Amino acid sequence: MSEPLIPVFDGHNDTLLGLTLAEREGKPISFFENNQGFHIDLPKAQAGGFAGGLFAMFVPPVNNTGRELELHEKTTPVDQAYALEFTMHMVSAALRLQGASNGAVTICRSPAEIKAAMSAGSIALVLHIEGAEAIDPDFHALEVLHSVGLRSIGPVWSRPNIFAHGVPFTFPGTPDQGPGLSAEGRDLVRLCNKKSIMIDMSHLNENGFWDIQKLSSAPLVATHSNVHALSQTPRNLTDKQLDAIAESKGVVGLNYAVGFLREDGDMLNADTPIERMLNHLDHLLTKLGENGVALGSDFDGCTVPQTIGSSAGNPTLIEAMRTHGFGLELIEKIAYKNWISLFERTGM
């Protein structure tokens, strides 16, 4: 008899984007069937112990979609009206997904709801914005989105907006590119603190990072970022940034994207050994401690190591951690407990 799967609560995926793009192209895809082009669907989730996560709502540039986005050194900004319309489509997709799931998917607004969904075997879906272009400077959209379940915001993707500047995908490179938060960005941080909306600093440039570090009352979080010392992409975190996250008792989710794992930054080489993931985990654990490291796969938004392949492959990573010498308690913290603990500590 096989051992029960260790559940995984994932800090970042782009599955809602994929489902929404398929709808907008007139070729809707069922989440409840095995879809070859998706990392996450219900059969794969159940096979791999994917128990829930932060489901990102990312607005791609007009007429520029798909995973190829991350290969671009420069990205095109989008306007607020288009971003809000696209985001509302993704919210609608999440609501319809829950409604059609017969209890297999639950939109969760609190740690208690996440734990209840996981206990019931339902995928715990937490709404997250990746790049706040949909949010107006008066924050009316934020009020509405929060009311329907938005609990996490990344102020930027890898492009500038009215709040902050994101890092490009150039390699090698430093996150120290561009100015810090705007006045609107500072207001966004204050309002997120007030509403206990988590602020995700993945994609944010270094000046913006330090502005949030000084301004925010919440633990610092990067939902899907890796170690700059091991892979020198601007998307990864420097040791100085990791030290600041540790001091705040924050969390970093390991990104499975091969371009952020590899020494050469190759974004498409799936023949990336799982040992690279373990190298980054070791460094994160050294810097953040066992309560500060989690998973943030970036499934359905990147190329992942072929040994993982999809959410069905999470047990392969779990077993690699076990073989590497991680004990069960540490593995469970990385797999799901550290995210839930963070949400509880911050009053989500």
CSV table of C-alpha atoms in Angstrom, one decimal:
chain,number,residue,atom,x,y,z
A,1,MET,CA,0.0,0.0,0.0
A,2,SER,CA,1.5,3.3,-1.1
A,3,GLU,CA,2.0,6.2,1.4
A,4,PRO,CA,-0.5,9.0,1.2
A,5,LEU,CA,0.7,12.0,-0.9
A,6,ILE,CA,2.0,15.0,0.9
A,7,PRO,CA,-0.3,17.9,-0.1
A,8,VAL,CA,1.2,20.9,-1.9
A,9,PHE,CA,-0.2,24.4,-1.5
A,10,ASP,CA,1.5,26.3,-4.4
A,11,GLY,CA,2.4,29.9,-4.1
A,12,HIS,CA,1.9,30.7,-7.8
A,13,ASN,CA,0.4,29.3,-11.0
A,14,ASP,CA,-1.0,30.8,-14.2
A,15,THR,CA,-3.8,28.3,-14.9
A,16,LEU,CA,-6.6,30.8,-14.8
A,17,LEU,CA,-4.8,32.7,-17.6
A,18,GLY,CA,-4.6,29.6,-19.7
A,19,LEU,CA,-8.3,28.8,-19.2
A,20,THR,CA,-9.3,32.4,-19.9
A,21,LEU,CA,-7.2,32.7,-23.1
A,22,ALA,CA,-8.8,29.5,-24.4
A,23,GLU,CA,-12.2,30.9,-23.8
A,24,ARG,CA,-11.3,34.2,-25.5
A,25,GLU,CA,-10.0,32.3,-28.5
A,26,GLY,CA,-13.3,30.4,-28.8
A,27,LYS,CA,-11.7,27.1,-27.8
A,28,PRO,CA,-12.7,26.5,-24.1
A,29,ILE,CA,-10.9,23.9,-22.2
A,30,SER,CA,-12.3,21.7,-19.3
A,31,PHE,CA,-10.2,21.9,-16.1
A,32,PHE,CA,-11.8,18.6,-15.1
A,33,GLU,CA,-10.2,16.6,-18.0
A,34,ASN,CA,-6.5,15.8,-18.6
A,35,ASN,CA,-5.2,18.6,-20.9
A,36,GLN,CA,-1.8,18.0,-22.5
A,37,GLY,CA,-1.0,21.7,-22.7
A,38,PHE,CA,-1.6,22.4,-19.0
A,39,HIS,CA,0.5,21.8,-15.9
A,40,ILE,CA,-2.6,21.9,-13.7
A,41,ASP,CA,-5.9,20.3,-14.3
A,42,LEU,CA,-8.1,18.2,-11.9
A,43,PRO,CA,-6.6,14.8,-12.9
A,44,LYS,CA,-3.0,16.0,-12.6
A,45,ALA,CA,-3.8,17.8,-9.3
A,46,GLN,CA,-5.2,14.7,-7.8
A,47,ALA,CA,-2.4,12.5,-9.1
A,48,GLY,CA,0.3,14.8,-7.6
A,49,GLY,CA,-1.3,16.0,-4.3
A,50,PHE,CA,-1.8,19.5,-5.6
A,51,ALA,CA,-4.1,20.8,-2.8
A,52,GLY,CA,-4.5,24.4,-3.8
A,53,GLY,CA,-2.6,27.6,-4.2
A,54,LEU,CA,-2.5,31.3,-5.2
A,55,PHE,CA,-4.1,31.4,-8.7
A,56,ALA,CA,-2.7,34.3,-10.5
A,57,MET,CA,-4.7,36.8,-12.6
A,58,PHE,CA,-2.1,38.1,-15.1
A,59,VAL,CA,-3.1,40.4,-18.0
A,60,PRO,CA,-0.9,39.7,-21.0
A,61,PRO,CA,-0.1,42.5,-23.5
A,62,VAL,CA,-2.7,42.9,-26.2
A,63,ASN,CA,-2.1,40.4,-29.0
A,64,ASN,CA,0.9,38.9,-27.2
A,65,THR,CA,0.1,35.8,-25.1
A,66,GLY,CA,1.6,32.5,-24.0
A,67,ARG,CA,4.7,31.3,-22.3
A,68,GLU,CA,6.9,33.1,-24.9
A,69,LEU,CA,6.2,36.3,-22.9
A,70,GLU,CA,9.1,35.5,-20.5
A,71,LEU,CA,11.5,35.3,-23.4
A,72,HIS,CA,11.1,38.9,-24.2
A,73,GLU,CA,13.7,41.3,-22.9
A,74,LYS,CA,11.2,44.2,-23.0
A,75,THR,CA,7.4,44.0,-22.3
A,76,THR,CA,4.6,46.2,-23.4
A,77,PRO,CA,2.5,48.0,-20.7
A,78,VAL,CA,-1.3,47.6,-20.7
A,79,ASP,CA,-3.9,50.2,-19.9
A,80,GLN,CA,-6.2,50.0,-16.9
A,81,ALA,CA,-9.5,49.6,-18.8
A,82,TYR,CA,-8.2,46.6,-20.7
A,83,ALA,CA,-6.5,45.1,-17.6
A,84,LEU,CA,-9.7,45.4,-15.6
A,85,GLU,CA,-11.8,43.8,-18.3
A,86,PHE,CA,-9.4,40.9,-18.6
A,87,THR,CA,-9.1,40.5,-14.9
A,88,MET,CA,-12.9,40.4,-14.5
A,89,HIS,CA,-12.9,37.6,-17.1
A,90,MET,CA,-10.4,35.6,-15.0
A,91,VAL,CA,-12.5,36.2,-11.8
A,92,SER,CA,-15.5,35.0,-13.7
A,93,ALA,CA,-13.6,32.0,-14.9
A,94,ALA,CA,-12.7,31.1,-11.3
A,95,LEU,CA,-16.3,31.5,-10.1
A,96,ARG,CA,-17.6,29.3,-12.9
A,97,LEU,CA,-14.8,26.8,-12.2
A,98,GLN,CA,-16.0,26.5,-8.6
A,99,GLY,CA,-19.6,26.3,-9.6
A,100,ALA,CA,-19.0,23.5,-12.1
A,101,SER,CA,-16.7,21.5,-9.9
A,102,ASN,CA,-19.2,19.6,-7.7
A,103,GLY,CA,-17.1,20.5,-4.7
A,104,ALA,CA,-13.7,19.8,-6.3
A,105,VAL,CA,-12.6,23.4,-6.3
A,106,THR,CA,-13.3,26.0,-3.6
A,107,ILE,CA,-12.5,29.7,-3.7
A,108,CYS,CA,-11.0,30.4,-0.3
A,109,ARG,CA,-10.8,33.8,1.5
A,110,SER,CA,-9.1,32.8,4.8
A,111,PRO,CA,-6.7,30.2,6.2
A,112,ALA,CA,-9.6,28.5,7.9
A,113,GLU,CA,-11.3,28.1,4.5
A,114,ILE,CA,-8.1,26.8,2.9
A,115,LYS,CA,-7.7,24.2,5.6
A,116,ALA,CA,-11.3,23.2,5.4
A,117,ALA,CA,-11.1,22.8,1.6
A,118,MET,CA,-7.9,20.7,1.8
A,119,SER,CA,-9.4,18.5,4.5
A,120,ALA,CA,-12.4,17.9,2.2
A,121,GLY,CA,-10.2,17.1,-0.8
A,122,SER,CA,-11.2,20.2,-2.6
A,123,ILE,CA,-8.6,22.4,-4.4
A,124,ALA,CA,-8.2,25.6,-2.4
A,125,LEU,CA,-8.2,28.4,-4.9
A,126,VAL,CA,-7.0,31.8,-3.6
A,127,LEU,CA,-7.3,34.7,-6.0
A,128,HIS,CA,-4.0,36.6,-6.6
A,129,ILE,CA,-3.2,39.5,-9.0
A,130,GLU,CA,0.1,39.4,-10.8
A,131,GLY,CA,0.7,43.0,-11.9
A,132,ALA,CA,-1.8,45.5,-10.6
A,133,GLU,CA,-2.7,47.2,-13.9
A,134,ALA,CA,-6.4,46.5,-13.2
A,135,ILE,CA,-6.3,48.6,-10.1
A,136,ASP,CA,-7.2,52.3,-10.5
A,137,PRO,CA,-5.4,55.0,-8.5
A,138,ASP,CA,-8.6,55.6,-6.4
A,139,PHE,CA,-8.7,51.8,-5.6
A,140,HIS,CA,-12.4,51.3,-6.4
A,141,ALA,CA,-11.5,48.1,-8.3
A,142,LEU,CA,-9.4,46.8,-5.4
A,143,GLU,CA,-12.4,47.2,-3.1
A,144,VAL,CA,-14.6,45.2,-5.4
A,145,LEU,CA,-12.0,42.5,-6.1
A,146,HIS,CA,-11.3,42.1,-2.4
A,147,SER,CA,-14.9,41.6,-1.8
A,148,VAL,CA,-15.0,38.6,-4.2
A,149,GLY,CA,-11.9,37.0,-2.7
A,150,LEU,CA,-8.7,38.7,-3.8
A,151,ARG,CA,-6.2,38.1,-1.1
A,152,SER,CA,-2.8,38.6,-2.7
A,153,ILE,CA,-1.3,41.2,-5.0
A,154,GLY,CA,2.0,41.5,-6.9
A,155,PRO,CA,2.2,45.2,-7.7
A,156,VAL,CA,4.0,44.5,-10.9
A,157,TRP,CA,4.8,41.9,-13.5
A,158,SER,CA,8.0,42.5,-15.5
A,159,ARG,CA,6.9,45.9,-16.8
A,160,PRO,CA,6.2,49.3,-15.4
A,161,ASN,CA,2.8,50.5,-14.2
A,162,ILE,CA,1.5,53.4,-12.1
A,163,PHE,CA,2.6,51.7,-8.9
A,164,ALA,CA,6.1,50.4,-9.5
A,165,HIS,CA,8.6,49.0,-11.9
A,166,GLY,CA,9.2,45.3,-12.7
A,167,VAL,CA,12.5,43.7,-13.7
A,168,PRO,CA,13.2,42.6,-17.3
A,169,PHE,CA,14.0,39.1,-18.3
A,170,THR,CA,17.5,39.9,-19.5
A,171,PHE,CA,20.3,37.4,-18.5
A,172,PRO,CA,22.6,37.8,-16.7
A,173,GLY,CA,21.2,40.8,-14.9
A,174,THR,CA,20.6,42.5,-11.5
A,175,PRO,CA,17.2,43.3,-9.9
A,176,ASP,CA,18.7,46.8,-9.3
A,177,GLN,CA,17.1,48.4,-12.3
A,178,GLY,CA,14.7,51.4,-12.3
A,179,PRO,CA,13.1,53.6,-9.7
A,180,GLY,CA,11.2,52.7,-6.6
A,181,LEU,CA,7.5,52.9,-5.8
A,182,SER,CA,5.4,55.8,-7.0
A,183,ALA,CA,3.1,57.7,-4.7
A,184,GLU,CA,0.3,55.4,-5.9
A,185,GLY,CA,2.4,52.4,-5.1
A,186,ARG,CA,2.9,53.6,-1.6
A,187,ASP,CA,-0.8,54.0,-1.2
A,188,LEU,CA,-1.3,50.5,-2.5
A,189,VAL,CA,1.0,49.1,0.1
A,190,ARG,CA,-0.8,50.9,2.9
A,191,LEU,CA,-4.2,49.8,1.7
A,192,CYS,CA,-3.1,46.2,1.3
A,193,ASN,CA,-1.7,46.3,4.9
A,194,LYS,CA,-5.0,47.7,6.1
A,195,LYS,CA,-7.0,45.0,4.4
A,196,SER,CA,-4.5,42.1,5.1
A,197,ILE,CA,-3.9,41.6,1.4
A,198,MET,CA,-0.6,39.9,0.9
A,199,ILE,CA,2.0,41.9,-1.1
A,200,ASP,CA,4.0,39.7,-3.5
A,201,MET,CA,7.4,41.1,-4.4
A,202,SER,CA,8.3,38.6,-7.2
A,203,HIS,CA,8.9,40.6,-10.5
A,204,LEU,CA,9.5,43.8,-8.5
A,205,ASN,CA,12.8,45.7,-9.0
A,206,GLU,CA,15.2,46.2,-6.1
A,207,ASN,CA,14.3,49.9,-5.3
A,208,GLY,CA,10.7,48.9,-5.1
A,209,PHE,CA,11.6,46.0,-2.8
A,210,TRP,CA,13.4,48.3,-0.4
A,211,ASP,CA,10.5,50.8,-0.5
A,212,ILE,CA,8.1,48.1,0.6
A,213,GLN,CA,10.5,46.8,3.2
A,214,LYS,CA,10.6,50.2,4.8
A,215,LEU,CA,6.8,50.9,4.4
A,216,SER,CA,5.0,47.6,5.0
A,217,SER,CA,4.0,46.3,8.4
A,218,ALA,CA,3.6,42.8,7.0
A,219,PRO,CA,6.2,40.0,6.5
A,220,LEU,CA,8.0,40.3,3.1
A,221,VAL,CA,6.9,37.7,0.5
A,222,ALA,CA,8.1,36.6,-2.9
A,223,THR,CA,5.7,33.9,-4.1
A,224,HIS,CA,7.8,32.6,-7.0
A,225,SER,CA,11.4,33.6,-7.0
A,226,ASN,CA,14.8,31.9,-6.6
A,227,VAL,CA,18.4,32.7,-5.6
A,228,HIS,CA,20.3,35.3,-7.6
A,229,ALA,CA,23.6,33.9,-6.3
A,230,LEU,CA,22.8,30.6,-8.1
A,231,SER,CA,21.1,32.0,-11.2
A,232,GLN,CA,21.8,35.6,-12.1
A,233,THR,CA,18.5,36.6,-13.6
A,234,PRO,CA,16.9,39.9,-12.4
A,235,ARG,CA,13.9,37.8,-11.4
A,236,ASN,CA,15.8,36.2,-8.5
A,237,LEU,CA,16.6,37.5,-5.1
A,238,THR,CA,19.9,38.7,-3.8
A,239,ASP,CA,21.3,37.5,-0.5
A,240,LYS,CA,20.7,41.0,0.9
A,241,GLN,CA,17.0,40.7,-0.1
A,242,LEU,CA,16.8,37.3,1.4
A,243,ASP,CA,18.2,38.6,4.7
A,244,ALA,CA,15.5,41.3,4.8
A,245,ILE,CA,12.8,38.7,4.1
A,246,ALA,CA,14.2,36.5,6.9
A,247,GLU,CA,14.3,39.5,9.3
A,248,SER,CA,10.6,40.1,8.6
A,249,LYS,CA,9.7,36.5,9.1
A,250,GLY,CA,8.5,36.3,5.5
A,251,VAL,CA,8.4,33.5,2.9
A,252,VAL,CA,9.8,32.8,-0.5
A,253,GLY,CA,8.3,30.2,-2.8
A,254,LEU,CA,10.7,28.2,-5.0
A,255,ASN,CA,10.0,28.9,-8.7
A,256,TYR,CA,10.2,25.8,-10.9
A,257,ALA,CA,11.0,27.8,-14.0
A,258,VAL,CA,14.1,26.4,-15.5
A,259,GLY,CA,15.4,29.9,-16.5
A,260,PHE,CA,15.4,30.9,-12.8
A,261,LEU,CA,17.1,27.6,-11.7
A,262,ARG,CA,19.9,27.2,-14.2
A,263,GLU,CA,23.3,28.9,-14.1
A,264,ASP,CA,23.0,29.8,-17.8
A,265,GLY,CA,19.5,31.2,-17.6
A,266,ASP,CA,18.1,29.1,-20.4
A,267,MET,CA,14.4,29.6,-20.2
A,268,LEU,CA,13.4,26.6,-22.4
A,269,ASN,CA,15.7,23.8,-21.4
A,270,ALA,CA,13.5,21.2,-19.7
A,271,ASP,CA,16.5,18.9,-19.4
A,272,THR,CA,17.3,20.7,-16.1
A,273,PRO,CA,18.3,18.3,-13.3
A,274,ILE,CA,16.1,18.3,-10.2
A,275,GLU,CA,19.3,18.9,-8.2
A,276,ARG,CA,19.1,22.5,-9.3
A,277,MET,CA,15.9,22.8,-7.3
A,278,LEU,CA,17.5,21.3,-4.3
A,279,ASN,CA,20.5,23.7,-4.6
A,280,HIS,CA,18.1,26.7,-4.5
A,281,LEU,CA,16.2,25.1,-1.6
A,282,ASP,CA,19.4,24.6,0.4
A,283,HIS,CA,20.4,28.3,-0.1
A,284,LEU,CA,16.9,29.5,0.8
A,285,LEU,CA,16.8,27.4,3.9
A,286,THR,CA,20.2,28.7,5.0
A,287,LYS,CA,19.0,32.3,4.6
A,288,LEU,CA,15.4,32.0,5.6
A,289,GLY,CA,15.2,29.1,8.0
A,290,GLU,CA,12.8,26.2,7.8
A,291,ASN,CA,9.7,28.4,8.4
A,292,GLY,CA,10.6,30.8,5.5
A,293,VAL,CA,10.7,28.4,2.5
A,294,ALA,CA,7.8,27.2,0.4
A,295,LEU,CA,6.9,26.3,-3.2
A,296,GLY,CA,5.7,28.7,-5.9
A,297,SER,CA,5.9,26.6,-9.1
A,298,ASP,CA,4.8,29.1,-11.8
A,299,PHE,CA,3.0,26.1,-13.4
A,300,ASP,CA,1.2,27.0,-16.7
A,301,GLY,CA,3.5,30.0,-17.0
A,302,CYS,CA,6.9,28.6,-17.7
A,303,THR,CA,9.0,25.6,-18.7
A,304,VAL,CA,9.7,23.3,-15.8
A,305,PRO,CA,12.2,20.5,-15.4
A,306,GLN,CA,11.0,17.4,-17.3
A,307,THR,CA,11.5,15.2,-14.2
A,308,ILE,CA,8.6,17.2,-12.7
A,309,GLY,CA,6.6,17.9,-15.9
A,310,SER,CA,3.4,19.1,-14.3
A,311,SER,CA,1.6,19.2,-11.0
A,312,ALA,CA,1.3,15.4,-11.2
A,313,GLY,CA,5.1,15.4,-10.7
A,314,ASN,CA,5.2,17.1,-7.4
A,315,PRO,CA,5.8,13.8,-5.6
A,316,THR,CA,9.0,13.5,-7.5
A,317,LEU,CA,10.2,16.8,-5.9
A,318,ILE,CA,9.0,15.6,-2.5
A,319,GLU,CA,10.9,12.3,-2.9
A,320,ALA,CA,14.0,14.2,-4.0
A,321,MET,CA,13.8,16.3,-0.9
A,322,ARG,CA,13.5,13.2,1.2
A,323,THR,CA,16.5,11.6,-0.5
A,324,HIS,CA,18.4,14.8,-0.1
A,325,GLY,CA,18.0,14.5,3.7
A,326,PHE,CA,15.0,16.7,4.5
A,327,GLY,CA,12.9,15.2,7.2
A,328,LEU,CA,9.1,14.8,7.0
A,329,GLU,CA,8.4,17.9,9.2
A,330,LEU,CA,10.6,20.1,7.0
A,331,ILE,CA,9.1,18.7,3.8
A,332,GLU,CA,5.6,19.4,5.1
A,333,LYS,CA,6.5,22.9,6.0
A,334,ILE,CA,7.9,23.6,2.5
A,335,ALA,CA,5.0,21.8,0.8
A,336,TYR,CA,2.1,23.6,2.4
A,337,LYS,CA,2.4,24.5,6.1
A,338,ASN,CA,4.6,27.6,5.7
A,339,TRP,CA,2.1,29.3,3.4
A,340,ILE,CA,-0.8,28.6,5.7
A,341,SER,CA,1.2,29.7,8.7
A,342,LEU,CA,2.0,33.0,6.9
A,343,PHE,CA,-1.6,33.6,6.1
A,344,GLU,CA,-2.6,32.9,9.7
A,345,ARG,CA,0.1,35.3,11.1
A,346,THR,CA,-0.9,38.1,8.7
A,347,GLY,CA,-4.7,37.9,9.3
A,348,MET,CA,-5.7,37.0,5.7
